Structures are given as structure tokens and as C-alpha cells.
PDB file of C-alpha atoms in Angstrom:
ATOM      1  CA  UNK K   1     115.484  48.903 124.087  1.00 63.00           C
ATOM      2  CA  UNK K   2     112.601  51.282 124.013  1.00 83.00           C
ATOM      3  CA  UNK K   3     112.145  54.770 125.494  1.00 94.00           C
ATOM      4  CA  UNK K   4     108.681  55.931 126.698  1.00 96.00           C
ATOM      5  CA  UNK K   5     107.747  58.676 126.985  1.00 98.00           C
ATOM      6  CA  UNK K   6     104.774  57.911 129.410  1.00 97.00           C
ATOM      7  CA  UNK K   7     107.238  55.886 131.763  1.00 97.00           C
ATOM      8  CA  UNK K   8     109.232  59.508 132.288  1.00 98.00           C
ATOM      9  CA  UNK K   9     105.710  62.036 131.572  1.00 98.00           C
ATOM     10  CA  UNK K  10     102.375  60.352 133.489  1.00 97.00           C
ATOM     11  CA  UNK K  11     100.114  62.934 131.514  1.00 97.00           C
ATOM     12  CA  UNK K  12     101.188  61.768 128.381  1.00 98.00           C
ATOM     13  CA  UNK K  13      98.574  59.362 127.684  1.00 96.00           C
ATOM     14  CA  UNK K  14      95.829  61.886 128.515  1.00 96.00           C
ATOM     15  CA  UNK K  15      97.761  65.205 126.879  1.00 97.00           C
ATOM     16  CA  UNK K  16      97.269  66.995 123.287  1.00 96.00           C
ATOM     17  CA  UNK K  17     100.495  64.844 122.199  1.00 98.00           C
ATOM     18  CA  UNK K  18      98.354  61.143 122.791  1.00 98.00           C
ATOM     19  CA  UNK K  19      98.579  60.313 119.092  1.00 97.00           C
ATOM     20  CA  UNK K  20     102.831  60.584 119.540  1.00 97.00           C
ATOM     21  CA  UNK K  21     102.814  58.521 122.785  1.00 96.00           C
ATOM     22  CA  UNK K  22     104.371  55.453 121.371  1.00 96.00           C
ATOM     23  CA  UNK K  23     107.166  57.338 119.555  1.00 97.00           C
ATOM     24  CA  UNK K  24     110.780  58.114 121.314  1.00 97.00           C
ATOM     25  CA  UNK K  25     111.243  61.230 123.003  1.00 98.00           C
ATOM     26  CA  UNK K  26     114.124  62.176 119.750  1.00 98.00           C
ATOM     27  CA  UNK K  27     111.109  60.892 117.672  1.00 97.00           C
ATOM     28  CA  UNK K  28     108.835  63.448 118.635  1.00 98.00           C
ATOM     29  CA  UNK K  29     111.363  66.819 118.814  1.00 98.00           C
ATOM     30  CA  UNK K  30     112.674  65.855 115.804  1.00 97.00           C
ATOM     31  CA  UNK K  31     110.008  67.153 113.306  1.00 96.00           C
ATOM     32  CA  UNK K  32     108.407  69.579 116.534  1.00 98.00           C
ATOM     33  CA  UNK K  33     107.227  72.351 114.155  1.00 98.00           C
ATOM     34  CA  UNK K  34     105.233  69.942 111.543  1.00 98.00           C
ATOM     35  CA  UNK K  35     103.584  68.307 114.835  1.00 98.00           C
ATOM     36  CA  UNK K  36     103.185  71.838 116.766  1.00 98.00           C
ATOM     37  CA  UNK K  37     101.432  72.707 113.065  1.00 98.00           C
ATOM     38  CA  UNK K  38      99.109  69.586 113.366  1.00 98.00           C
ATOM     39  CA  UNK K  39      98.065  70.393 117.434  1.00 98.00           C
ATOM     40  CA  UNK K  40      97.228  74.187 115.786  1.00 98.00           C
ATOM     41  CA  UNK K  41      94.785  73.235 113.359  1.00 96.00           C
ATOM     42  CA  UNK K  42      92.669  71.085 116.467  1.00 93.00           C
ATOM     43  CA  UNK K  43      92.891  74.272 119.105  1.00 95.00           C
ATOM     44  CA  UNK K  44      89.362  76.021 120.107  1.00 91.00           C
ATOM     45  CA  UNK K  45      89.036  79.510 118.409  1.00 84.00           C
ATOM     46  CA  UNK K  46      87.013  80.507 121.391  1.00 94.00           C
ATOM     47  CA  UNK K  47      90.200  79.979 123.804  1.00 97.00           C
ATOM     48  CA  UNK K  48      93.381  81.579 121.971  1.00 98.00           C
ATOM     49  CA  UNK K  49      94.482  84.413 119.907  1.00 97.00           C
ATOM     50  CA  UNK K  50      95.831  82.777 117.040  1.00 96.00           C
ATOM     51  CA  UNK K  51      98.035  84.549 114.465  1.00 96.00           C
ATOM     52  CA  UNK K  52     100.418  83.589 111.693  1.00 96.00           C
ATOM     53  CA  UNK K  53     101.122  80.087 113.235  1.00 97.00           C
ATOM     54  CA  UNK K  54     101.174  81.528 116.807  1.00 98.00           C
ATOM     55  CA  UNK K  55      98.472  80.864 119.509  1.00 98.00           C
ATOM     56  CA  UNK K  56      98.207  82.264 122.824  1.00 98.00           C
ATOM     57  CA  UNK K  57      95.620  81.038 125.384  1.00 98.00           C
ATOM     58  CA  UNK K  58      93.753  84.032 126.330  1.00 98.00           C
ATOM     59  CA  UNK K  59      94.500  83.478 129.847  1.00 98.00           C
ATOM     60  CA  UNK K  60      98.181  83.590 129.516  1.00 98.00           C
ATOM     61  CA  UNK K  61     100.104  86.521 129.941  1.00 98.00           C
ATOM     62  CA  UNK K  62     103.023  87.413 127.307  1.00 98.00           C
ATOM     63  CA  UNK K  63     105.349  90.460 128.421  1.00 98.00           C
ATOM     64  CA  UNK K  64     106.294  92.798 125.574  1.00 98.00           C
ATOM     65  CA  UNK K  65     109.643  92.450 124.451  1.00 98.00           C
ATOM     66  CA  UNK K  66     109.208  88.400 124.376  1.00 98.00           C
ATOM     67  CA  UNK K  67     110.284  86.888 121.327  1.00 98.00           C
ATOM     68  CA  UNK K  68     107.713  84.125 119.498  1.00 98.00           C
ATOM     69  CA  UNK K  69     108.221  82.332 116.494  1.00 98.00           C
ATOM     70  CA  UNK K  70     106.087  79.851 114.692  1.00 98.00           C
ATOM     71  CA  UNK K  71     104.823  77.697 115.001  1.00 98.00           C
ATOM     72  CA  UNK K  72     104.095  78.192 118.627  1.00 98.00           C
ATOM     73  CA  UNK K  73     101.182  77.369 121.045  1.00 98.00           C
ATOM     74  CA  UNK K  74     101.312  78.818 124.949  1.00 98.00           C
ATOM     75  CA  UNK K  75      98.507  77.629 127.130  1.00 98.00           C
ATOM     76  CA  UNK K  76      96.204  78.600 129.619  1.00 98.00           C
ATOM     77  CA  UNK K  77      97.661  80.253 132.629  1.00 98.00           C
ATOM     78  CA  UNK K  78     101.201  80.837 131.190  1.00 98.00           C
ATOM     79  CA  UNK K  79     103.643  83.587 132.008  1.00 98.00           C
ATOM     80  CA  UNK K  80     106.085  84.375 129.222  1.00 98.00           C
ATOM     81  CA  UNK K  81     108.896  87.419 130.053  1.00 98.00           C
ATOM     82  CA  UNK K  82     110.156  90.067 128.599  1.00 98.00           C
ATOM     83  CA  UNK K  83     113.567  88.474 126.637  1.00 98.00           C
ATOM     84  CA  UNK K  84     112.317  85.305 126.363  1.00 98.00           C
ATOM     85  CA  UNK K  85     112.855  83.335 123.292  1.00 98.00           C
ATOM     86  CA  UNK K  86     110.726  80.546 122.261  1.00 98.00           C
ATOM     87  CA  UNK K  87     111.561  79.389 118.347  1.00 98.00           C
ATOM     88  CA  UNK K  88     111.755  76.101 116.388  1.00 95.00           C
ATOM     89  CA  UNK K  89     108.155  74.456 116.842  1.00 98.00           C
ATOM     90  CA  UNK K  90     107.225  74.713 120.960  1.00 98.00           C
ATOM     91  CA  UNK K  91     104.510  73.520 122.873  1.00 98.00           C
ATOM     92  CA  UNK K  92     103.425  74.673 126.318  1.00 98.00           C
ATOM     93  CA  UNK K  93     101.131  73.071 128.224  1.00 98.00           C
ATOM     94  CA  UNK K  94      99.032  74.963 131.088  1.00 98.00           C
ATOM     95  CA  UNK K  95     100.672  77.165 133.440  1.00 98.00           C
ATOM     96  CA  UNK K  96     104.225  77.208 132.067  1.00 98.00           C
ATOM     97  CA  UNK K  97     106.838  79.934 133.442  1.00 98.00           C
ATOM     98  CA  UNK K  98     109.431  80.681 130.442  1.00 98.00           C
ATOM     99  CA  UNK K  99     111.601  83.635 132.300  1.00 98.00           C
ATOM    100  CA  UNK K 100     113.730  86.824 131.263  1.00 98.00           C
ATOM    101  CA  UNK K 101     116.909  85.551 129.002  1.00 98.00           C
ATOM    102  CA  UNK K 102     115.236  81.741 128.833  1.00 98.00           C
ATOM    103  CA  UNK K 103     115.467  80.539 125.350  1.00 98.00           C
ATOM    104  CA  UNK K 104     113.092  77.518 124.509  1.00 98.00           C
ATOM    105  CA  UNK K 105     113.770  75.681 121.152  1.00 98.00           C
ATOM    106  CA  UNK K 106     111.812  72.782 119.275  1.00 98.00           C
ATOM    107  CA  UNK K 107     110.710  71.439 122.878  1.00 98.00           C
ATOM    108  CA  UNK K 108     107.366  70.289 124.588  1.00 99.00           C
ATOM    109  CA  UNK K 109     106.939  71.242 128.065  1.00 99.00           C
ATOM    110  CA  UNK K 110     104.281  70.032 130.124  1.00 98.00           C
ATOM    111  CA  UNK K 111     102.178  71.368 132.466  1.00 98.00           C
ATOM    112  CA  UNK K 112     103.996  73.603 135.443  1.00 98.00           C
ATOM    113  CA  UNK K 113     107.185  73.714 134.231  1.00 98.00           C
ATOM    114  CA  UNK K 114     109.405  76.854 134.984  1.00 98.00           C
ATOM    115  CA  UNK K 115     112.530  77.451 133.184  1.00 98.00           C
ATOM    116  CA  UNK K 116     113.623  80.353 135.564  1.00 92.00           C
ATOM    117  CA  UNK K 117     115.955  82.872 133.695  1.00 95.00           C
ATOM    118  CA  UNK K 118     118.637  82.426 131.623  1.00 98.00           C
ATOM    119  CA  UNK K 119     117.656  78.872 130.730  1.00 98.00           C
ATOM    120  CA  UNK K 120     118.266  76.847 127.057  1.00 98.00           C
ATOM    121  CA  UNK K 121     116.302  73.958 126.344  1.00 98.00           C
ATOM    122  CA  UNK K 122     116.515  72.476 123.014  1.00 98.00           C
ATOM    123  CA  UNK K 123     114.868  69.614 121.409  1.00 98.00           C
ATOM    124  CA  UNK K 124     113.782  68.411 124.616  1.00 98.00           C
ATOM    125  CA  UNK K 125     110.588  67.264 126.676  1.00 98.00           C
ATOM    126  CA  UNK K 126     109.999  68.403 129.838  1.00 99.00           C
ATOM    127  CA  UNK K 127     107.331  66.344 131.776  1.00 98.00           C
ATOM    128  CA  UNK K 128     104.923  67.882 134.192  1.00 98.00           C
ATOM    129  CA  UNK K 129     106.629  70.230 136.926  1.00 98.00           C
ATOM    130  CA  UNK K 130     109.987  70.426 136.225  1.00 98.00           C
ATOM    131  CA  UNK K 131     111.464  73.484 137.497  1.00 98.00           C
ATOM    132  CA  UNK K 132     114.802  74.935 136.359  1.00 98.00           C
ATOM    133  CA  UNK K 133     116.489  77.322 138.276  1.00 98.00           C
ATOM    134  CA  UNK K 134     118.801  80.233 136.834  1.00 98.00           C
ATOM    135  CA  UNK K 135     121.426  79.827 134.388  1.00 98.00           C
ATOM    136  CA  UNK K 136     120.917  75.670 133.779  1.00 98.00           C
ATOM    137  CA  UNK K 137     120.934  74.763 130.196  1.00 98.00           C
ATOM    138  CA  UNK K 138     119.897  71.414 128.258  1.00 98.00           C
ATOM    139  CA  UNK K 139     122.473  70.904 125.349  1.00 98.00           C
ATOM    140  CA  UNK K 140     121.376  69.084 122.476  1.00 98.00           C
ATOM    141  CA  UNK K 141     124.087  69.364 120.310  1.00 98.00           C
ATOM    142  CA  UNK K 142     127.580  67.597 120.596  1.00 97.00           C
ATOM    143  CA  UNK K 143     130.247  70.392 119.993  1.00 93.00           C
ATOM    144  CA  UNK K 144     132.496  68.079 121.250  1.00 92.00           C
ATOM    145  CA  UNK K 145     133.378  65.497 118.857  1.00 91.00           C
ATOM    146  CA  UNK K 146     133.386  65.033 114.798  1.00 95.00           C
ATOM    147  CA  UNK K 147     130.642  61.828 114.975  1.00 94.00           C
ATOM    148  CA  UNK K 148     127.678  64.469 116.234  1.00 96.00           C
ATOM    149  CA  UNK K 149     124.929  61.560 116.716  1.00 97.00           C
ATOM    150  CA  UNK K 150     123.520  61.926 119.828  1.00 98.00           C
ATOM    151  CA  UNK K 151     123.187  58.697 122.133  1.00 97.00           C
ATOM    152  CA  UNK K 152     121.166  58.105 125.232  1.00 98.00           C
ATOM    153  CA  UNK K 153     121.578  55.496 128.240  1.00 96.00           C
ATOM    154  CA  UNK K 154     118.861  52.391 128.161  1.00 95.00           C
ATOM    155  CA  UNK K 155     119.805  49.825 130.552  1.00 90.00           C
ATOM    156  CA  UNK K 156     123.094  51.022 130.965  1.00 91.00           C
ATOM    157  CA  UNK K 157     124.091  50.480 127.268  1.00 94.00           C
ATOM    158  CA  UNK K 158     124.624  53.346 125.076  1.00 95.00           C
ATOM    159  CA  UNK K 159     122.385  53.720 122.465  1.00 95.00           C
ATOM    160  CA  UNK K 160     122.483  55.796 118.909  1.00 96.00           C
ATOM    161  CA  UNK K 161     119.231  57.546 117.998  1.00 97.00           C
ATOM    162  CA  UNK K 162     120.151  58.462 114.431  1.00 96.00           C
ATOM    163  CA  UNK K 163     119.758  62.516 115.478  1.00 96.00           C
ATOM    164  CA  UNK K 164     122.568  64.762 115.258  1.00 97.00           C
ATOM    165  CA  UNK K 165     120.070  67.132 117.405  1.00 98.00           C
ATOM    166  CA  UNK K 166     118.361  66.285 121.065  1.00 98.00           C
ATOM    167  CA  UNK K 167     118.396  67.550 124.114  1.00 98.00           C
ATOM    168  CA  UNK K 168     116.600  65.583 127.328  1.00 98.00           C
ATOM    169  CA  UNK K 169     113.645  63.776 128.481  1.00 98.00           C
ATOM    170  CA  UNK K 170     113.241  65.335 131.723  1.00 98.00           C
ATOM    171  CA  UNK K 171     110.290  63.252 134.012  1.00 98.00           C
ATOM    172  CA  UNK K 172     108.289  65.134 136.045  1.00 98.00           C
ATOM    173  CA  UNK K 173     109.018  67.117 138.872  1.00 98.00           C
ATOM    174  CA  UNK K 174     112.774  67.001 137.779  1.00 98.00           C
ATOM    175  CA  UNK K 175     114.758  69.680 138.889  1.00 98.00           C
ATOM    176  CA  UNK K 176     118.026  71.304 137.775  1.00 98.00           C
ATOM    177  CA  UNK K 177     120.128  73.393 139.928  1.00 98.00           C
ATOM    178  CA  UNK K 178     121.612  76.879 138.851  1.00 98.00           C
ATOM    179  CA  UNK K 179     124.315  76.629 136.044  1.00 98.00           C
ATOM    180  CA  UNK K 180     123.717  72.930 136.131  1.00 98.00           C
ATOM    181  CA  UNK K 181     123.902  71.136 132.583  1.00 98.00           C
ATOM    182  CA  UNK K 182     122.728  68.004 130.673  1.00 98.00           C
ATOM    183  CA  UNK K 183     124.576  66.840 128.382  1.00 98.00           C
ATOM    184  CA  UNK K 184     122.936  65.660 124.694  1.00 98.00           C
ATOM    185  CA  UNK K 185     120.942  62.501 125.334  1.00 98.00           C
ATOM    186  CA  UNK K 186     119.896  63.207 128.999  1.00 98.00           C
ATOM    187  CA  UNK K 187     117.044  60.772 130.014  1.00 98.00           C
ATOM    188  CA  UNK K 188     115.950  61.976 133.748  1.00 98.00           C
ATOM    189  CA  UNK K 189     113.616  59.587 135.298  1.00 98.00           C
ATOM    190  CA  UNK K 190     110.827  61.429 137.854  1.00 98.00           C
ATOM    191  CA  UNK K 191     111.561  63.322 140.810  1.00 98.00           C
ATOM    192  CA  UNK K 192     115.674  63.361 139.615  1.00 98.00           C
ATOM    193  CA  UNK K 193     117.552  66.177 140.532  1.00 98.00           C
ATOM    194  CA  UNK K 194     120.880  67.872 139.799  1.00 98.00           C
ATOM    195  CA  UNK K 195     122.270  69.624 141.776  1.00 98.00           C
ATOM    196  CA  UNK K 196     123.757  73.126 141.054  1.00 98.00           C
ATOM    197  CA  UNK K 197     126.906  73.671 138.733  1.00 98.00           C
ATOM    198  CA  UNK K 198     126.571  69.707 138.122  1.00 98.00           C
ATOM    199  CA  UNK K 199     126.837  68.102 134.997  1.00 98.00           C
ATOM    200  CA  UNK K 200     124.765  65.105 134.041  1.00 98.00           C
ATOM    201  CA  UNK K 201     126.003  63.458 130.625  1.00 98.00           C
ATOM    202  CA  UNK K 202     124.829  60.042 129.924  1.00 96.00           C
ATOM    203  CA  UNK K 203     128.035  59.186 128.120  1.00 94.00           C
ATOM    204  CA  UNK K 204     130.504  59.575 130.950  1.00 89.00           C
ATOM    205  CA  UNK K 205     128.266  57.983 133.826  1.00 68.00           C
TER     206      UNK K 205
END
């Protein structure tokens, strides 16, 4: 029962992340800062400001009062707030919004994607477009229970993916509703939305 990544992301075959195309969404989040690391080394001086482990298109547009942590790369035509958080080994494609109070962690967001305000997204991959509106939040952590391995839905069977951390694969163009969540182990196919104060959680379909 494989997950792809390029079934749920239709730039992923063509993106910076090509090499990591065969591995499962958990796969790739799970060691995010070694592989934002590796995508650093290959960037163009000529095109970002790169310090410590952090790299900034020159075309994107970082409000003071953001907080970045590396390793970190924001590309062209981005927009990060003031009181935005982005830690744990992220990747922005081109024209990403990450708003006031959003808090990105270990995550790889593709190109277009808005996380509004007030937003967490961990361990996740966002596909091209997605759009979250205020307030929605993408666990990746099961509070809930003592066994914290996080599973995920294939063929309606539940399936284990040996990480005690992941959020979602969100397909492009998803969109989630204000104060919406997904659960641990979301797997949003294209286009899916949820609507606002929903839940989605793959374990209690």
C-alpha cells in the first residue's frame, strides 16, 4: 500500500524535492532539516540572501518581527508576517503566504500556498495552492492515546508509518476552513475541502 506523493502534489516530479519523489510523505518530513540542508547547498548565490542555514529569495518579502530558524529556505515571491514562526527544517516554494500568528514546523509547502493567520502545520506537505484560512491547524502529534504512532488511511485500511510525528499530505488546491483540524495522518487528495470548525481524522472515518 504505497503513498505518493506525486498522486496528491502534480509538481513533484518537476520540483527541488525530485530526488525524494518515490519516498512517503512521513518519509520525507521525517528527517526535513538534513534534506532542507541538502536543497541549501544546490541554491543560486545570485538569487537569495543566505545566512547561518537561512535563505531568503531576494524577491520575497520577510516582515520584521518574523521568527526563522534553520535550516530554512523561502522562495521567490513570498510574503512572511510579522509573528510568524517557521522552525524545524521548512521549505517554501514560490509565492508562499505564511501569516501573523502562523507557525510552520518541519513542513514543505509548495508553490501558492497561504496559511492565513493563526495556522500550525507540522510535519506536513502541502501541495501546490492550498489555502488555509484563520485559526485551522494540522496536528501531527497524537495527545490522545499512550501508543503515539501515527497511522494514515490507504484503501480504507489503517496503516502504521513507524512515526510518532506527522501531520498531512494535503493535494493541491486543498482547502481548510477556519478553526478546522486534521487529525495526525491526514492524507487529502486534490481539490478536498473541509469545511470550517470540521474535523477530518483518518482514524474515525
Amino acid at each position: 500500500m504505497t503513498v505518493r506523493i506525486s498522486d496528491y502534489i502534480h509538481g513533484m516530479a518537476l520540483s527541488k524535492l525530485a530526488r525524494w519523489a518515490d519516498l512517503t510523505p512521513w518519509e520525507l518530513v521525517s528527517n526535513a532539516p538534513e534534506r532542507v540542508r541538502e536543497l541549501l547547498k544546490q541554491l543560486p548565490d545570485d538569487d537569495y540572501l543566505v545566512l547561518d542555514d537561512i535563505a531568503v529569495h531576494r524577491t520575497a518579502q520577510v516582515e520584521e518581527g518574523a521568527i526563522l530558524k534553520a535550516p530554512l529556505i523561502i522562495g521567490a515571491g513570498c510574503f512572511i508576517a510579522a509573528g510568524a514562526y517557521l522552525r524545524g527544517g521548512c521549505w517554501l516554494d514560490e509565492h508562499c503566504i505564511i501569516g501573523p500568528g502562523a507557525e510552520l514546523k518541519s513542513s514543505f509547502v509548495f508553490g501558492g500556498s497561504k496559511l492565513a493567520h493563526f495556522n500550525f502545520v507540522g510535519d506536513s506537505v502541502l501541495g501546490a495552492g492550498v489555502n488555509l484560512e484563520a485559526g485551522s491547524i494540522v496536528a501531527n502529534y497524537r495527545n490522545e492515546r499512550t501508543d503515539k504512532t501515527v497511522n494514515v488511511r490507504v484503501d480504507d485500511v489503517l496503516v502504521p508509518t513507524g512515526c510518532d510525528k506527522f501531520g498531512a499530505l494535503l493535494g493541491d488546491e486543498s482547502r481548510l476552513g477556519a478553526n478546522a483540524v486534521v487529525a495526525p495522518g491526514g492524507l487529502l487528495r486534490p481539490g478536498t475541502v473541509i469545511r470550517r470548525l470540521a474535523l477530518y481524522d483518518c482514524e474515525v472515518i
